[in-house]
Short mmCIF file of C-alpha atoms and ligand atoms in Angstrom, two decimals:
data_model
loop_
_atom_site.label_atom_id
_atom_site.label_comp_id
_atom_site.label_asym_id
_atom_site.label_seq_id
_atom_site.Cartn_x
_atom_site.Cartn_y
_atom_site.Cartn_z
CA MET J 480 22.32 -6.10 -31.34
CA ALA J 481 20.02 -7.17 -28.91
CA ASP J 482 16.43 -5.82 -28.49
CA SER J 483 15.90 -2.73 -26.24
CA SER J 484 14.31 -4.67 -23.44
CA GLU J 485 17.64 -6.65 -23.00
CA PHE J 486 19.14 -3.19 -22.03
CA LYS J 487 19.60 -1.95 -18.58
CA THR J 488 19.81 2.36 -17.56
CA SER J 489 23.13 3.39 -16.48
CA VAL J 490 24.34 6.79 -15.31
CA LEU J 491 26.99 8.81 -17.37
CA ASN J 492 29.79 10.93 -15.79
CA LEU J 493 29.07 14.32 -14.89
CA ILE J 494 31.51 16.47 -16.43
CA ASP J 495 31.07 20.86 -14.81
CA LEU J 496 33.10 22.92 -16.74
CA SER J 497 32.78 25.53 -13.92
CA SER J 498 34.65 23.29 -11.62
CA PRO J 499 37.56 24.39 -9.84
CA ASP J 500 38.84 21.37 -9.39
CA ILE J 501 40.69 21.01 -12.79
CA GLY J 502 42.58 17.54 -11.29
CA ALA J 503 39.21 15.65 -10.69
CA THR J 504 37.40 16.84 -13.64
CA VAL J 505 39.74 15.27 -15.76
CA SER J 506 39.90 12.33 -13.89
CA LEU J 507 36.09 11.67 -14.26
CA LEU J 508 36.41 12.71 -17.95
CA LYS J 509 39.42 10.10 -18.49
CA GLN J 510 36.90 7.49 -16.94
CA ALA J 511 34.17 8.04 -19.25
CA CYS J 512 36.57 8.37 -22.47
CA LEU J 513 38.25 4.84 -21.69
CA ASP J 514 34.80 3.57 -20.44
CA SER J 515 32.01 4.67 -22.79
CA GLY J 516 33.10 7.80 -24.21
CA PHE J 517 30.14 9.26 -23.36
CA PHE J 518 29.23 11.90 -20.86
CA TYR J 519 27.52 15.23 -19.79
CA VAL J 520 28.79 18.53 -19.87
CA ILE J 521 26.93 21.36 -17.37
CA ASN J 522 27.96 24.44 -16.83
CA HIS J 523 28.65 24.87 -20.61
CA GLY J 524 27.50 28.53 -20.95
CA ILE J 525 24.56 27.98 -23.45
CA ASP J 526 21.33 29.71 -22.30
CA ARG J 527 18.65 27.66 -21.53
CA LYS J 528 16.49 30.02 -23.19
CA PHE J 529 18.80 30.13 -26.29
CA MET J 530 18.54 26.48 -26.34
CA ASP J 531 14.45 26.29 -26.15
CA GLU J 532 14.42 28.98 -28.93
CA VAL J 533 16.62 26.39 -31.18
CA PHE J 534 14.74 23.74 -30.49
CA SER J 535 11.42 25.64 -31.33
CA GLN J 536 12.99 26.90 -34.64
CA SER J 537 13.64 23.39 -35.33
CA GLU J 538 10.27 22.33 -34.93
CA ARG J 539 8.98 25.34 -37.09
CA PHE J 540 11.31 24.45 -39.70
CA PHE J 541 10.44 20.51 -39.87
CA SER J 542 6.57 21.31 -39.80
CA LEU J 543 6.72 22.88 -43.24
CA PRO J 544 5.20 21.12 -46.12
CA LEU J 545 7.60 19.08 -47.58
CA GLU J 546 8.05 20.85 -50.92
CA GLU J 547 9.32 23.98 -48.77
CA LYS J 548 11.87 21.77 -46.73
CA MET J 549 12.99 20.36 -50.22
CA LYS J 550 13.88 23.78 -51.38
CA SER J 551 17.01 23.72 -49.29
CA LEU J 552 17.88 20.11 -49.75
CA ARG J 553 21.26 19.46 -48.62
CA ASN J 554 24.43 20.88 -50.81
CA GLU J 555 27.79 19.89 -52.11
CA LYS J 556 28.67 22.07 -49.05
CA HIS J 557 27.11 19.51 -46.66
CA ARG J 558 24.03 22.10 -45.49
CA GLY J 559 20.36 22.58 -45.88
CA TYR J 560 17.68 19.23 -45.46
CA THR J 561 17.92 15.62 -45.57
CA PRO J 562 14.49 14.00 -46.02
CA LEU J 563 13.46 10.88 -44.09
CA PHE J 564 15.28 7.69 -45.45
CA ASP J 565 17.92 9.98 -46.93
CA GLN J 566 20.52 6.98 -46.00
CA ILE J 567 20.01 4.57 -48.29
CA ASN J 568 22.32 1.13 -49.03
CA SER J 569 26.23 1.32 -48.52
CA ASP J 570 25.30 4.65 -46.55
CA LEU J 571 22.84 3.20 -43.90
CA SER J 572 23.73 3.90 -40.76
CA ASP J 573 23.39 -0.20 -39.69
CA PRO J 574 24.08 -1.83 -42.91
CA GLY J 575 23.94 -5.17 -41.20
CA ASN J 576 20.80 -4.58 -39.23
CA GLN J 577 18.75 -2.11 -40.86
CA THR J 578 16.41 -2.61 -43.61
CA ASN J 579 15.45 0.95 -44.85
CA GLY J 580 16.83 4.41 -43.72
CA ASP J 581 16.85 6.06 -40.81
CA TYR J 582 13.22 7.31 -39.62
CA LYS J 583 14.37 10.73 -39.05
CA GLU J 584 14.44 14.34 -41.40
CA SER J 585 17.46 16.58 -40.51
CA TYR J 586 18.81 20.05 -41.31
CA PHE J 587 22.44 20.83 -41.74
CA ILE J 588 24.23 24.24 -40.69
CA GLY J 589 27.73 24.43 -40.76
CA PRO J 590 30.24 27.80 -39.87
CA GLU J 591 29.22 30.72 -41.65
CA ILE J 592 31.59 31.18 -44.43
CA SER J 593 30.98 34.07 -47.02
CA GLU J 594 30.70 32.96 -50.70
CA ASP J 595 33.42 36.49 -51.15
CA ASP J 596 35.89 34.67 -48.52
CA GLU J 597 38.84 33.50 -50.73
CA PRO J 598 40.12 30.72 -50.69
CA GLY J 599 38.02 30.24 -47.49
CA ALA J 600 34.77 29.26 -49.18
CA ASN J 601 36.21 26.88 -51.48
CA ARG J 602 37.87 24.31 -49.01
CA PRO J 603 35.72 21.61 -48.53
CA LEU J 604 32.51 21.42 -46.50
CA ARG J 605 33.02 25.29 -45.87
CA GLY J 606 30.73 28.38 -47.44
CA PRO J 607 27.53 30.53 -46.38
CA ASN J 608 24.19 29.34 -45.09
CA ARG J 609 21.10 30.87 -43.11
CA TRP J 610 21.78 30.22 -39.64
CA PRO J 611 25.58 30.63 -38.40
CA SER J 612 26.96 28.94 -35.90
CA SER J 613 29.74 29.13 -33.00
CA GLY J 614 31.00 28.26 -30.00
CA THR J 615 34.10 28.06 -27.62
CA TRP J 616 33.13 26.06 -24.84
CA GLN J 617 34.02 22.72 -27.26
CA LYS J 618 37.49 24.38 -26.62
CA ALA J 619 37.36 23.86 -22.86
CA VAL J 620 36.51 19.87 -23.36
CA ALA J 621 38.97 19.45 -25.94
CA ARG J 622 41.59 20.83 -23.47
CA LEU J 623 40.03 18.51 -20.33
CA ILE J 624 40.78 15.48 -23.38
CA ALA J 625 44.09 16.95 -23.95
CA LEU J 626 44.63 16.82 -19.88
CA ALA J 627 43.00 13.03 -19.58
CA LEU J 628 45.68 11.94 -22.42
CA ASP J 629 48.71 13.09 -20.48
CA LEU J 630 49.02 15.88 -23.31
CA THR J 631 49.36 19.91 -22.31
CA ALA J 632 46.04 21.61 -22.10
CA ASP J 633 46.49 23.72 -25.42
CA PHE J 634 47.33 20.40 -27.78
CA PHE J 635 44.17 20.85 -29.60
CA ASP J 636 44.17 24.74 -29.27
CA LYS J 637 45.50 25.03 -33.20
CA LEU J 638 42.78 22.94 -34.67
CA GLU J 639 40.42 25.56 -35.57
CA LEU J 640 37.71 23.35 -34.01
CA MET J 641 34.67 23.44 -36.51
CA GLY J 642 31.51 22.35 -35.62
CA THR J 643 28.53 21.12 -38.17
CA VAL J 644 25.09 21.59 -36.14
CA ARG J 645 22.28 18.89 -37.28
CA LEU J 646 19.19 19.48 -36.37
CA LEU J 647 17.13 16.64 -36.00
CA HIS J 648 13.61 15.34 -36.30
CA TYR J 649 11.99 12.01 -35.46
CA GLY J 650 8.29 11.66 -36.12
CA ASP J 651 5.92 9.02 -34.05
CA GLU J 652 6.87 5.95 -35.37
CA ILE J 653 7.62 3.16 -33.16
CA SER J 654 11.15 1.39 -34.16
CA GLN J 655 11.51 -2.08 -34.67
CA PRO J 656 14.81 -3.47 -34.03
CA ASP J 657 13.51 -6.76 -34.96
CA LYS J 658 12.83 -5.54 -38.46
CA GLY J 659 15.67 -3.57 -38.67
CA MET J 660 13.87 -0.36 -38.11
CA PHE J 661 15.62 2.77 -36.45
CA GLY J 662 15.27 6.18 -35.62
CA THR J 663 18.92 5.93 -36.37
CA GLY J 664 20.55 2.74 -36.73
CA ALA J 665 23.52 1.68 -34.59
CA HIS J 666 26.67 3.74 -35.56
CA SER J 667 30.07 5.72 -33.94
CA ASP J 668 30.34 9.53 -35.23
CA PHE J 669 33.29 10.07 -37.21
CA GLY J 670 34.86 12.78 -36.00
CA PHE J 671 36.96 14.53 -32.69
CA ILE J 672 33.67 15.19 -30.32
CA THR J 673 29.69 15.25 -30.34
CA ILE J 674 27.55 17.56 -28.58
CA LEU J 675 24.21 16.26 -28.40
CA ALA J 676 20.93 17.84 -26.94
CA ALA J 677 17.07 16.34 -27.34
CA ASP J 678 14.08 16.60 -25.65
CA VAL J 679 12.86 13.05 -25.51
CA PHE J 680 14.27 9.52 -24.48
CA GLY J 681 15.65 7.40 -27.23
CA LEU J 682 18.83 7.44 -27.50
CA GLN J 683 20.89 4.15 -26.52
CA ILE J 684 24.80 3.46 -26.77
CA CYS J 685 25.72 -0.02 -27.31
CA LYS J 686 27.38 -0.24 -23.47
CA ASP J 687 24.42 1.06 -21.80
CA LYS J 688 21.50 2.55 -21.96
CA ASP J 689 21.30 6.21 -21.73
CA ALA J 690 19.18 9.43 -20.29
CA LYS J 691 17.64 12.59 -22.27
CA THR J 692 17.74 16.30 -20.10
CA GLN J 693 17.75 19.99 -22.05
CA VAL J 694 20.41 21.36 -19.02
CA ALA J 695 23.20 19.33 -19.18
CA LEU J 696 24.50 18.49 -22.84
CA ILE J 697 25.61 14.80 -23.77
CA VAL J 698 29.31 14.32 -25.50
CA ASN J 699 30.55 11.18 -27.27
CA LEU J 700 34.14 10.99 -28.44
CA GLY J 701 34.10 10.55 -32.13
CA ASP J 702 36.50 7.62 -34.14
CA MET J 703 38.73 10.30 -34.95
CA LEU J 704 39.77 10.78 -30.93
CA GLU J 705 39.95 7.12 -30.80
CA ARG J 706 42.19 6.87 -33.08
CA TRP J 707 44.26 9.79 -32.06
CA SER J 708 44.42 8.03 -28.47
CA ASN J 709 46.05 4.90 -29.77
CA SER J 710 42.92 3.33 -29.25
CA THR J 711 42.42 4.19 -25.51
CA PHE J 712 39.39 6.10 -25.53
CA ARG J 713 35.98 4.58 -26.83
CA SER J 714 34.09 6.07 -29.64
CA THR J 715 31.38 3.61 -28.83
CA LEU J 716 28.44 2.67 -31.04
CA HIS J 717 24.69 4.11 -30.46
CA ARG J 718 21.57 4.64 -32.03
CA VAL J 719 17.94 5.97 -31.47
CA LEU J 720 15.01 3.80 -31.01
CA ASP J 721 11.63 5.72 -31.98
CA THR J 722 9.41 5.28 -28.91
CA GLY J 723 5.56 6.51 -30.47
CA ARG J 724 7.00 10.12 -29.68
CA GLU J 725 7.90 13.10 -31.66
CA ARG J 726 11.29 13.99 -30.62
CA TYR J 727 13.97 16.31 -31.80
CA SER J 728 17.69 16.82 -30.94
CA ILE J 729 20.45 18.96 -32.52
CA ALA J 730 23.51 17.30 -32.55
CA CYS J 731 27.03 19.32 -33.03
CA PHE J 732 29.79 17.30 -35.25
CA VAL J 733 33.35 18.61 -33.89
CA VAL J 734 36.25 18.08 -36.32
CA PRO J 735 39.76 20.19 -36.72
CA HIS J 736 40.34 22.04 -39.56
CA TYR J 737 40.59 20.03 -42.86
CA ASP J 738 44.02 19.87 -43.23
CA CYS J 739 44.67 18.78 -39.77
CA ILE J 740 47.35 15.66 -39.71
CA VAL J 741 46.14 12.74 -36.90
CA GLU J 742 49.69 11.82 -35.64
CA CYS J 743 49.11 8.62 -33.13
O1 AKG W 571 19.38 11.80 -32.39
C1 AKG W 571 20.01 12.09 -31.68
O2 AKG W 571 20.10 11.70 -30.20
C2 AKG W 571 21.84 10.95 -32.19
C3 AKG W 571 21.72 10.97 -33.38
C4 AKG W 571 22.95 10.66 -33.73
O3 AKG W 571 23.44 9.98 -33.06
C5 AKG W 571 24.21 11.18 -34.80
O4 AKG W 571 23.41 12.12 -35.82
O5 AKG W 571 25.22 10.77 -34.94
FE1 FE2 W 572 25.75 9.60 -33.94
#
């Protein structure tokens, strides 16, 4: 992949979930899905104060001593803490270009399912965690995506879309792409869509470079949706370059329920 200086900044399409003009919104979203697979969403209904609080709790957690954080190491249900350079060897985001693992630590949170919930808690990736997350506006985005694919608006409604939240913390290093050192190596996301909020610039998408904002959320399509749309919609490579400033971001990976059959 090229050095960061070769990238140009470009504007992503802005999807306003409160717009009464559904036709215009769907066509803007479709253009983004065909082009870069990335777009902003505004008027998503997530309170700014709540978002600030999540960033501040994230900062509190990551500033704990390492031994404290290691007490909640990621478990087999994919919940909990992952330290610096957690993704190594075959698990690297971008094995062809990366020398170390990602220069970031993170904390995974899934939907809250109690241990007593049978058979719910026995399913892969389901179980209890300390900070439950829930959301319905991702359904509104899924409805626009269905319309953009010329399907009925409720096509994805039955999928029990589930979000896994990942709090991310990047230190004050500066990435060195020529030495294979990145905050997050280049990758595409595996699922349906990913929703992203970040406090500091640093995310790059392979087509263009991206800007940050806490008011608009960034949505990007995952590999599953690329496949589901017979490769007409794009799941785009992206990476994070450390700029020398500490950075916090929150990613929510949205996927359908585990037994969902993807038919194209
Ligand atoms: O931290 C970011 O801004 C992006 C992280 C990311 O792409 C991911 O976790 O899949
Ligand atoms: Fe990603």
